[in-house]
Amino acid sequence: MLPLLVLACGPKDENGDGIADGIRDPDSVSVVAPANPKGTVSGQVLDTAMQPLAGVSVRLTIGSDTAEGKYVVQTDALGNFMFKGVPAGSTVLVTISKEGYATLRASATVPANAGNIPINDANASLGLVMLAKTQSKVSFTLLTDKGQPAVGAQAFLEAYPAGLISAAGTTVQATSTVTAVPAVADAMGVVTFNNMPSPSELTRIGTLPQSSTTTAYYRLWVDPVDVNGDGVIDSGGYASPIDASVLLKSGSQIVTLNPAKNSGGSTAFTLLATNVPSLQLTPTSPPEAKKPMRNLLRPGDPIYLGFSQPVVRDSLIAILTGEQGQAAIELTVTPNETGDAYTLTPAMTNVLEGQEYNLILRATSAYSGAVQTWKGYFVSGDVKTPRPLQLENVTFKDGTTGTPNVLDAGECVILTFNQAVTSTAFQLDALLLNGTDTKPYKALPASYPSAVSACFGSEAVKIPIDTSFQATPRFYFTYGLASDTTLPPINPNSTTARIRVDFSKFQQADFSQYYETAWGAPVPSTTVLERTITPPVR
């Protein structure tokens, strides 16, 4: 038998692509991806007349990478630029600048893959980049609200947009702006900014194709100005955009600064702020606003006054006096540089804790000439160190009949506490201790000036203070009736007689009836105060 020889032949792969020739549907295909894919960033730079700009510096920044010259190129004669070897997936900042033109900044991301497959040589194109020419002067005439040139006003100008970017067929405005060097208004109020886009340049670049509207504008800021150098602000500032197309049509623009006024926002001449709130009381203010504790002024602190408008130099009159309104207390008046804030410093030796002091003000507005007056009061005291109520003095007033320096029936006994007291309708008990307790008398408040002439004579203030604040350290009661012969006369020079002020009956009263100290604390119902009667002072 002869052996049978069989020759077997496999499929051919003559092109070496790993797939058998003639087979179009392999079971699997392996793709080799680039290890470090790179891409490009490109664009073309033009002026606003659509002419190429050569020699434009284009800088690429990847993250914080600013390697010397690594990503800096110049545009060619056609305004084209391209960066190669940019890491795929990078978000880059492109800075485009040329002397005499605005600087533009734009961001782009270099594609890193197509679908799920990493790719090389992907391109991020900025498309057409248009730069605004900055070779013109832009001027404005600045006037104060009174129409005079705003001489010396410092102004700042910004132009928007600095350019245009047309990427992938979509036109978008650049985010960059042109900011001018600050300028100062001359004797005619004219302020001029150099190296800015002209109105026509800005209007052209800010008007979108097929559109009649523009988004191009100058933004002008002007600081408040003191025209005559007296320290008083003559006009407020200015902050507003100015349409470039409007300036293009008009050729010039007068800018009127805002009227000067303080943060209260009112054009009226008012007292905006003070640490003596009673100066700002109105007829509709609640009664609580008049309380001493709302008007405490810490010993050593000055009085602060903030006006809505500057005050004419030397026009502020400030008079400080005690509760009696008899004599002025020394007061140092100090204005700030702009004339709209003052400090008033009382002489320390003349101000006592717990006592009421009245303040009268008169001032003239430097803007309108309006004259305003204010009246208020404060109590000297530190809210952190309240003082307890004490009976400081007890005396009496001699009547027209009877023995001098002797307390006779029908005469008034006067009690003085160590601080202003806010009383209520609930009357205070005062007992005269002269050997044995007697029935209590009802002590009543006696603010200055008192209308009780039998006890205080014809009291009158010499300084026209506001007498409606209703807190006082002075109280009084009448020692019986003049016709009462059962009441013994009391001579304090030969007899020790004491007055006891008793708050114990307040235990039966509602809490709202409690008296208050100057610090706003209720006088405890356990309070009992005594003081020896002294002869009246002539």
Coordinates of C-alpha atoms in Angstrom, one line a residue:
M1 CA 0.0 0.0 0.0
L2 CA 1.2 3.5 -0.7
P3 CA 0.9 6.1 2.0
L4 CA -1.6 9.0 1.4
L5 CA 0.0 12.5 1.7
V6 CA -2.3 15.4 2.6
L7 CA -1.1 19.0 2.5
A8 CA -3.1 21.6 4.5
C9 CA -2.9 25.3 3.7
G10 CA -4.2 28.2 6.1
P11 CA -5.7 31.7 5.2
K12 CA -3.3 34.3 4.0
D13 CA -2.5 37.8 5.6
E14 CA -0.4 39.5 3.0
N15 CA -0.9 43.2 4.2
G16 CA 0.0 42.3 7.8
D17 CA -2.9 44.1 9.4
G18 CA -3.6 41.2 11.7
I19 CA -6.9 40.4 9.9
A20 CA -7.1 37.5 7.4
D21 CA -7.3 38.7 3.8
G22 CA -10.9 38.6 2.5
I23 CA -12.3 38.7 6.0
R24 CA -14.3 41.9 6.7
D25 CA -15.9 41.0 10.0
P26 CA -13.3 39.8 12.5
D27 CA -14.3 38.7 15.9
S28 CA -12.1 41.3 17.6
V29 CA -9.9 44.2 16.6
S30 CA -7.2 45.8 18.9
V31 CA -6.4 49.5 18.6
V32 CA -3.1 51.0 19.8
A33 CA -3.9 54.5 21.5
P34 CA -1.2 57.3 21.7
A35 CA 0.4 57.3 25.2
N36 CA 0.6 61.2 25.5
P37 CA -1.8 62.8 22.9
K38 CA -1.0 66.3 21.8
G39 CA -3.1 68.9 20.1
T40 CA -2.9 72.4 18.6
V41 CA -4.4 75.9 19.4
S42 CA -4.9 78.3 16.5
G43 CA -6.6 81.4 15.3
Q44 CA -6.4 84.5 13.1
V45 CA -6.1 88.1 14.5
L46 CA -7.7 91.0 12.6
D47 CA -8.4 94.7 13.3
T48 CA -11.9 96.1 13.3
A49 CA -11.7 96.7 9.6
M50 CA -11.2 93.0 9.1
Q51 CA -7.6 93.4 8.0
P52 CA -5.0 90.9 9.2
L53 CA -2.7 92.0 12.0
A54 CA 0.9 90.7 11.8
G55 CA 3.4 90.7 14.6
V56 CA 0.7 90.2 17.3
S57 CA 2.1 88.5 20.4
V58 CA 0.1 85.4 21.4
R59 CA 0.8 83.8 24.7
L60 CA -0.5 80.4 25.9
T61 CA -0.8 79.6 29.6
I62 CA -1.5 76.1 30.8
G63 CA -2.4 76.1 34.4
S64 CA 0.5 77.9 36.1
D65 CA 3.0 77.0 33.4
T66 CA 4.7 80.1 32.2
A67 CA 8.0 78.6 30.9
E68 CA 10.1 81.1 29.1
G69 CA 9.0 81.4 25.5
K70 CA 7.6 77.9 25.5
Y71 CA 4.1 79.0 24.4
V72 CA 4.7 82.4 22.9
V73 CA 4.3 83.0 19.1
Q74 CA 3.9 86.0 16.7
T75 CA 1.1 86.1 14.1
D76 CA 2.3 85.9 10.5
A77 CA 1.5 88.3 7.6
L78 CA -2.0 86.9 7.4
G79 CA -2.6 87.3 11.2
N80 CA -2.5 83.5 11.7
F81 CA -1.0 81.8 14.8
M82 CA -0.7 78.2 15.9
F83 CA 0.6 76.4 18.9
K84 CA 1.7 72.8 18.5
G85 CA 2.3 70.1 21.0
V86 CA -0.3 71.3 23.5
P87 CA -1.3 68.5 25.9
A88 CA -4.7 67.2 24.9
G89 CA -7.4 67.9 27.4
S90 CA -5.7 71.1 28.6
T91 CA -7.7 74.2 29.3
V92 CA -5.6 77.0 28.2
L93 CA -5.6 80.8 28.6
V94 CA -4.7 82.7 25.4
T95 CA -3.5 86.3 25.8
I96 CA -3.4 88.3 22.6
S97 CA -1.6 91.7 22.6
K98 CA -0.1 94.3 20.3
E99 CA 1.1 97.8 20.9
G100 CA -1.7 100.3 20.1
Y101 CA -4.4 97.7 20.4
A102 CA -6.5 96.2 23.2
T103 CA -5.3 93.1 24.9
L104 CA -7.7 90.1 24.7
R105 CA -7.9 87.1 26.8
A106 CA -9.8 83.9 26.0
S107 CA -9.9 80.3 27.2
A108 CA -10.1 77.1 25.2
T109 CA -9.9 73.4 25.7
V110 CA -7.9 71.1 23.5
P111 CA -9.9 68.0 22.6
A112 CA -8.4 64.8 24.0
N113 CA -10.5 62.1 22.4
A114 CA -13.1 61.2 19.8
G115 CA -15.8 59.3 21.6
N116 CA -13.9 56.9 23.8
I117 CA -10.8 56.8 21.7
P118 CA -7.8 59.2 22.6
I119 CA -6.5 61.1 19.6
N120 CA -3.5 63.1 18.4
D121 CA -3.4 66.4 16.7
A122 CA -6.9 67.6 17.8
N123 CA -7.3 71.4 17.3
A124 CA -8.8 74.1 19.5
S125 CA -9.6 77.0 17.1
L126 CA -10.4 80.5 18.4
G127 CA -11.4 81.3 14.8
L128 CA -11.3 85.0 14.0
V129 CA -10.1 87.3 16.8
M130 CA -10.7 91.0 16.4
L131 CA -8.8 93.7 18.4
A132 CA -9.9 97.2 19.1
K133 CA -7.4 100.0 18.2
T134 CA -6.4 102.0 21.3
Q135 CA -4.9 105.1 19.7
S136 CA -7.5 107.7 20.4
K137 CA -8.4 110.3 23.1
V138 CA -11.8 110.3 24.8
S139 CA -12.9 113.4 26.8
F140 CA -15.8 114.3 29.0
T141 CA -16.8 117.6 30.6
L142 CA -17.5 117.2 34.3
L143 CA -19.8 119.7 36.1
T144 CA -20.9 119.8 39.7
D145 CA -24.6 119.5 40.4
K146 CA -24.6 123.3 40.7
G147 CA -23.2 123.7 37.1
Q148 CA -19.7 124.7 37.9
P149 CA -16.6 122.9 36.4
A150 CA -15.6 120.0 38.6
V151 CA -12.0 121.2 38.8
G152 CA -9.6 118.6 40.2
A153 CA -12.1 115.7 40.0
Q154 CA -10.3 112.4 39.6
A155 CA -11.9 110.1 37.0
F156 CA -11.5 106.6 35.7
L157 CA -12.6 105.1 32.4
E158 CA -13.1 101.6 31.1
A159 CA -14.1 100.6 27.5
Y160 CA -16.0 97.5 26.6
P161 CA -15.6 95.3 24.6
A162 CA -11.9 95.2 23.9
G163 CA -12.4 92.9 21.0
L164 CA -14.4 90.1 19.4
I165 CA -13.9 86.4 19.1
S166 CA -15.7 84.3 16.4
A167 CA -15.2 80.7 17.2
A168 CA -16.8 77.8 15.2
G169 CA -18.9 80.3 13.4
T170 CA -20.4 81.7 16.6
T171 CA -19.7 85.4 17.3
V172 CA -19.1 86.2 21.0
Q173 CA -17.8 89.3 22.7
A174 CA -14.5 89.2 24.5
T175 CA -14.5 89.5 28.2
S176 CA -11.5 91.8 28.2
T177 CA -11.8 95.6 28.7
V178 CA -9.6 98.6 28.2
T179 CA -8.9 100.5 31.3
A180 CA -7.4 104.0 31.1
V181 CA -4.9 105.6 33.4
P182 CA -6.8 107.8 35.9
A183 CA -7.2 111.4 34.8
V184 CA -7.9 114.7 36.6
A185 CA -10.3 117.4 35.4
D186 CA -8.8 120.7 34.3
A187 CA -9.9 124.2 35.0
M188 CA -12.9 123.8 32.6
G189 CA -13.9 120.5 34.1
V190 CA -12.6 118.6 31.1
V191 CA -11.1 115.1 31.7
T192 CA -9.2 113.4 28.9
F193 CA -8.2 109.7 28.6
N194 CA -5.4 108.7 26.2
N195 CA -4.9 105.4 24.5
M196 CA -8.5 104.4 24.3
P197 CA -10.7 103.0 21.5
S198 CA -12.5 105.8 19.7
P199 CA -16.3 105.9 19.8
S200 CA -16.4 104.6 16.2
E201 CA -14.0 101.8 16.9
L202 CA -15.9 100.7 20.0
T203 CA -19.3 101.0 18.3
R204 CA -18.0 98.9 15.3
I205 CA -16.7 96.1 17.4
G206 CA -19.7 96.1 19.7
T207 CA -22.4 95.9 17.0
L208 CA -23.2 92.4 16.1
P209 CA -23.7 91.5 12.4
Q210 CA -27.3 91.9 11.2
S211 CA -28.0 94.0 14.3
S212 CA -28.8 97.7 14.8
T213 CA -28.1 97.6 18.5
T214 CA -24.8 97.9 20.2
T215 CA -23.4 96.6 23.5
A216 CA -20.4 98.8 23.3
Y217 CA -20.0 101.4 26.1
Y218 CA -17.6 103.4 28.2
R219 CA -17.9 103.0 31.9
L220 CA -17.0 106.3 33.8
W221 CA -16.3 106.6 37.5
V222 CA -15.7 110.0 39.1
D223 CA -14.7 110.5 42.7
P224 CA -16.6 113.1 44.9
V225 CA -14.9 116.5 44.5
D226 CA -14.0 119.4 46.7
V227 CA -13.8 122.2 44.1
N228 CA -12.6 125.1 46.3
G229 CA -10.4 123.1 48.6
D230 CA -12.2 124.0 51.8
G231 CA -12.5 120.4 52.9
V232 CA -16.3 120.3 52.1
I233 CA -17.3 117.9 49.3
D234 CA -19.1 120.1 46.7
S235 CA -20.5 117.3 44.6
G236 CA -20.9 113.6 44.9
G237 CA -19.3 111.2 42.4
Y238 CA -20.5 109.5 39.3
A239 CA -20.6 105.9 38.2
S240 CA -22.5 104.9 35.0
P241 CA -22.0 103.4 31.6
I242 CA -22.1 105.8 28.5
D243 CA -23.2 104.3 25.2
A244 CA -20.4 104.5 22.7
S245 CA -22.8 105.1 19.8
V246 CA -24.3 108.1 21.7
L247 CA -20.8 109.6 22.1
L248 CA -20.1 108.8 18.4
K249 CA -23.2 110.8 17.3
S250 CA -22.8 113.7 19.7
G251 CA -19.1 114.1 19.6
S252 CA -18.9 115.2 23.3
Q253 CA -20.7 114.6 26.5
I254 CA -21.3 116.7 29.6
V255 CA -21.5 114.7 32.8
T256 CA -23.2 116.2 35.8
L257 CA -22.1 114.8 39.1
N258 CA -24.6 113.8 41.7
P259 CA -25.5 116.1 44.5
A260 CA -23.4 115.6 47.6
K261 CA -25.3 113.8 50.4
N262 CA -24.5 111.3 53.1
S263 CA -25.4 107.7 53.4
G264 CA -28.9 108.5 54.6
G265 CA -29.9 109.2 51.0
S266 CA -32.0 112.3 51.8
T267 CA -31.3 115.6 50.1
A268 CA -32.8 117.4 53.2
F269 CA -30.4 118.8 55.8
T270 CA -30.8 116.5 58.8
L271 CA -28.9 115.0 61.7
L272 CA -28.2 111.5 60.4
A273 CA -26.3 109.9 63.3
T274 CA -25.5 110.7 66.9
N275 CA -24.8 108.9 70.2
V276 CA -27.4 111.1 71.8
P277 CA -30.6 109.6 70.4
S278 CA -32.9 112.2 72.0
L279 CA -31.6 114.8 69.5
Q280 CA -33.5 112.8 66.8
L281 CA -36.8 112.5 68.6
T282 CA -40.0 113.4 66.7
P283 CA -43.5 113.9 67.8
T284 CA -44.3 110.3 66.9
S285 CA -41.3 108.8 68.8
P286 CA -42.4 106.3 71.5
P287 CA -42.2 107.4 75.1
E288 CA -39.4 104.9 75.8
A289 CA -37.1 106.8 73.5
K290 CA -37.0 109.6 76.1
K291 CA -35.8 107.4 78.9
P292 CA -32.4 108.1 80.4
M293 CA -31.1 104.6 79.7
R294 CA -31.6 105.2 76.0
N295 CA -29.5 108.3 76.3
L296 CA -26.6 107.3 78.4
L297 CA -23.3 108.8 77.5
R298 CA -20.2 107.2 79.0
P299 CA -18.1 109.6 81.1
G300 CA -15.2 110.8 79.0
D301 CA -16.8 110.0 75.7
P302 CA -17.5 112.9 73.2
I303 CA -20.8 113.5 71.6
Y304 CA -20.8 112.5 67.9
L305 CA -22.9 114.3 65.3
G306 CA -23.2 113.2 61.7
F307 CA -25.1 115.5 59.3
S308 CA -26.6 114.7 55.9
Q309 CA -24.8 117.7 54.4
P310 CA -21.6 119.5 55.3
V311 CA -22.1 122.3 57.8
V312 CA -20.9 125.9 57.0
R313 CA -17.7 126.5 58.9
D314 CA -18.3 128.2 62.3
S315 CA -22.0 128.0 61.9
L316 CA -22.5 125.2 64.4
I317 CA -23.7 126.5 67.7
A318 CA -23.7 123.9 70.5
I319 CA -24.8 124.8 74.1
L320 CA -24.6 122.2 76.9
T321 CA -26.3 122.9 80.2
G322 CA -27.6 121.0 83.3
E323 CA -31.1 119.9 84.0
Q324 CA -31.9 123.4 85.4
G325 CA -31.0 125.2 82.1
Q326 CA -29.2 127.9 84.0
A327 CA -25.6 128.1 82.9
A328 CA -23.6 126.8 79.9
I329 CA -21.1 124.1 80.5
E330 CA -17.7 124.3 78.7
L331 CA -17.8 122.3 75.5
T332 CA -15.1 121.7 72.9
V333 CA -16.4 121.6 69.3
T334 CA -14.3 119.8 66.7
P335 CA -15.3 119.4 63.0
N336 CA -13.9 116.7 60.6
E337 CA -12.2 117.7 57.4
T338 CA -15.3 117.5 55.3
G339 CA -17.5 119.4 57.7
D340 CA -20.3 116.8 57.9
A341 CA -19.3 115.2 61.2
Y342 CA -18.5 116.9 64.6
T343 CA -17.4 115.8 68.0
L344 CA -18.5 117.8 71.1
T345 CA -16.3 117.1 74.2
P346 CA -17.7 118.3 77.6
A347 CA -15.3 119.4 80.3
M348 CA -15.0 116.3 82.6
T349 CA -15.1 118.3 85.8
N350 CA -18.5 119.6 85.0
V351 CA -20.3 116.4 84.2
L352 CA -21.5 114.1 87.0
E353 CA -22.7 110.5 86.7
G354 CA -26.4 109.9 86.8
Q355 CA -27.3 113.6 86.1
E356 CA -29.2 115.0 83.2
Y357 CA -27.5 117.4 80.7
N358 CA -29.3 119.2 78.0
L359 CA -27.9 120.0 74.5
I360 CA -29.0 122.6 72.0
L361 CA -27.7 122.7 68.4
R362 CA -28.0 125.1 65.5
A363 CA -26.3 124.5 62.1
T364 CA -26.4 125.8 58.6
S365 CA -26.1 123.5 55.5
A366 CA -23.2 124.3 53.3
Y367 CA -25.2 123.1 50.3
S368 CA -28.7 124.6 50.6
G369 CA -28.2 127.2 53.3
A370 CA -31.0 125.6 55.3
V371 CA -30.9 126.3 59.1
Q372 CA -31.9 123.5 61.5
T373 CA -32.0 123.3 65.3
W374 CA -32.1 120.3 67.6
K375 CA -32.7 119.8 71.3
G376 CA -31.9 116.7 73.3
Y377 CA -30.4 115.5 76.5
F378 CA -28.2 112.7 77.9
V379 CA -27.4 111.2 81.3
S380 CA -23.8 110.7 82.1
G381 CA -23.2 107.0 82.9
D382 CA -21.6 103.8 81.8
V383 CA -24.0 101.0 80.9
K384 CA -21.5 98.5 82.3
T385 CA -21.4 100.0 85.7
P386 CA -24.9 100.9 86.8
R387 CA -25.3 102.9 90.1
P388 CA -27.9 102.0 92.7
L389 CA -30.4 104.6 93.7
Q390 CA -29.4 106.7 96.7
L391 CA -31.1 109.6 98.6
E392 CA -28.5 112.4 98.3
N393 CA -30.1 115.4 99.9
V394 CA -33.2 116.4 101.8
T395 CA -34.1 120.1 102.5
F396 CA -37.1 122.3 102.5
K397 CA -38.3 125.7 101.3
D398 CA -39.2 128.4 103.8
G399 CA -42.7 129.8 103.3
T400 CA -43.6 133.5 103.4
T401 CA -44.8 133.1 107.0
G402 CA -43.3 131.0 109.7
T403 CA -39.7 130.9 111.1
P404 CA -36.8 131.0 108.8
N405 CA -34.7 127.8 108.6
V406 CA -37.4 126.0 110.4
L407 CA -39.7 123.5 108.7
D408 CA -43.2 124.7 109.4
A409 CA -46.6 123.1 108.5
G410 CA -47.5 123.7 104.9
E411 CA -43.9 124.1 103.7
C412 CA -42.4 121.9 101.0
V413 CA -39.8 119.2 101.6
I414 CA -37.5 118.6 98.7
L415 CA -35.8 115.2 98.0
T416 CA -32.9 114.9 95.7
F417 CA -31.6 111.5 94.5
N418 CA -28.2 110.7 93.1
Q419 CA -29.5 110.2 89.6
A420 CA -32.4 110.9 87.2
V421 CA -35.4 108.7 88.1
T422 CA -38.2 107.7 85.7
S423 CA -41.4 107.6 87.8
T424 CA -44.8 106.2 87.2
A425 CA -48.4 106.9 88.3
F426 CA -47.7 104.9 91.4
Q427 CA -46.8 107.4 94.2
L428 CA -43.8 107.2 96.4
D429 CA -44.0 107.0 100.2
A430 CA -41.9 109.4 102.2
L431 CA -42.0 109.3 106.0
L432 CA -40.9 112.1 108.3
L433 CA -39.1 110.6 111.3
N434 CA -39.2 113.0 114.2
G435 CA -39.1 110.9 117.3
T436 CA -41.9 108.6 116.2
D437 CA -43.0 107.5 112.7
T438 CA -45.8 109.6 111.2
K439 CA -48.1 108.8 108.3
P440 CA -46.4 108.6 105.0
Y441 CA -46.5 111.6 102.6
K442 CA -46.7 111.1 98.8
A443 CA -43.6 112.4 97.1
L444 CA -44.1 113.6 93.6
P445 CA -41.5 114.3 90.8
A446 CA -40.5 117.9 90.2
S447 CA -38.7 118.3 86.9
Y448 CA -37.1 121.6 86.1
P449 CA -38.7 124.1 85.8
S450 CA -41.5 123.2 88.2
A451 CA -44.9 124.6 87.9
V452 CA -45.4 124.2 91.7
S453 CA -44.6 127.8 92.6
A454 CA -45.5 127.3 96.3
C455 CA -42.6 124.9 96.6
F456 CA -40.1 126.2 94.0
G457 CA -41.1 129.8 93.4
S458 CA -41.0 131.1 89.9
E459 CA -38.5 128.8 88.3
A460 CA -37.5 129.7 84.8
V461 CA -34.7 128.4 82.5
K462 CA -32.2 130.8 81.2
I463 CA -31.2 128.5 78.3
P464 CA -34.2 127.4 76.1
I465 CA -33.9 123.6 76.7
D466 CA -36.5 120.9 76.0
T467 CA -38.3 120.3 79.4
S468 CA -40.4 117.3 78.2
F469 CA -38.1 114.4 79.1
Q470 CA -39.9 113.6 82.4
A471 CA -37.0 112.0 84.3
T472 CA -35.6 113.9 87.3
P473 CA -33.6 113.4 90.5
R474 CA -35.9 115.9 92.3
F475 CA -39.1 115.0 94.2
Y476 CA -41.2 116.9 96.8
F477 CA -44.1 116.7 99.3
T478 CA -45.9 119.2 101.5
Y479 CA -45.5 119.0 105.2
G480 CA -49.2 119.0 105.9
L481 CA -51.4 122.0 105.7
A482 CA -50.4 125.5 106.9
S483 CA -53.5 125.5 109.1
D484 CA -52.6 122.3 110.8
T485 CA -51.5 123.3 114.3
T486 CA -50.9 119.7 115.4
L487 CA -47.7 119.5 113.3
P488 CA -44.7 120.5 115.3
P489 CA -42.1 122.9 113.6
I490 CA -38.8 121.2 113.0
N491 CA -35.6 123.1 113.4
P492 CA -32.8 121.0 111.7
N493 CA -30.1 123.0 113.6
S494 CA -31.4 121.8 116.9
T495 CA -33.4 118.7 116.1
T496 CA -32.3 115.7 114.1
A497 CA -35.1 114.8 111.7
R498 CA -34.8 112.2 109.0
I499 CA -36.8 111.4 105.9
R500 CA -37.3 107.8 104.9
V501 CA -38.2 106.9 101.3
D502 CA -39.9 103.5 101.3
F503 CA -40.4 101.5 98.1
S504 CA -42.0 98.5 99.9
K505 CA -45.5 99.2 98.8
F506 CA -44.4 98.6 95.2
Q507 CA -44.6 94.9 96.1
Q508 CA -48.4 95.2 95.7
A509 CA -48.1 97.0 92.3
D510 CA -47.7 95.6 88.8
F511 CA -44.1 95.4 87.6
S512 CA -44.9 98.1 85.0
Q513 CA -45.3 100.6 87.9
Y514 CA -41.8 100.2 89.3
Y515 CA -39.6 103.3 89.1
E516 CA -36.4 103.1 87.0
T517 CA -32.9 104.3 87.6
A518 CA -31.0 106.2 85.0
W519 CA -29.5 102.9 83.9
G520 CA -32.9 101.4 83.3
A521 CA -33.0 99.1 86.3
P522 CA -36.2 98.9 88.3
V523 CA -35.8 100.1 91.9
P524 CA -36.3 97.0 94.0
S525 CA -39.4 97.0 96.3
T526 CA -37.0 96.2 99.2
T527 CA -35.3 99.6 98.8
V528 CA -35.5 101.9 101.9
L529 CA -33.5 105.1 101.8
E530 CA -33.0 107.7 104.7
R531 CA -31.4 111.1 104.9
T532 CA -31.3 113.8 107.5
I533 CA -33.1 117.1 106.8
T534 CA -30.8 120.0 106.3
P535 CA -31.6 123.8 106.3
P536 CA -32.3 125.4 103.0
V537 CA -29.4 127.0 101.2
R538 CA -29.9 130.7 100.8

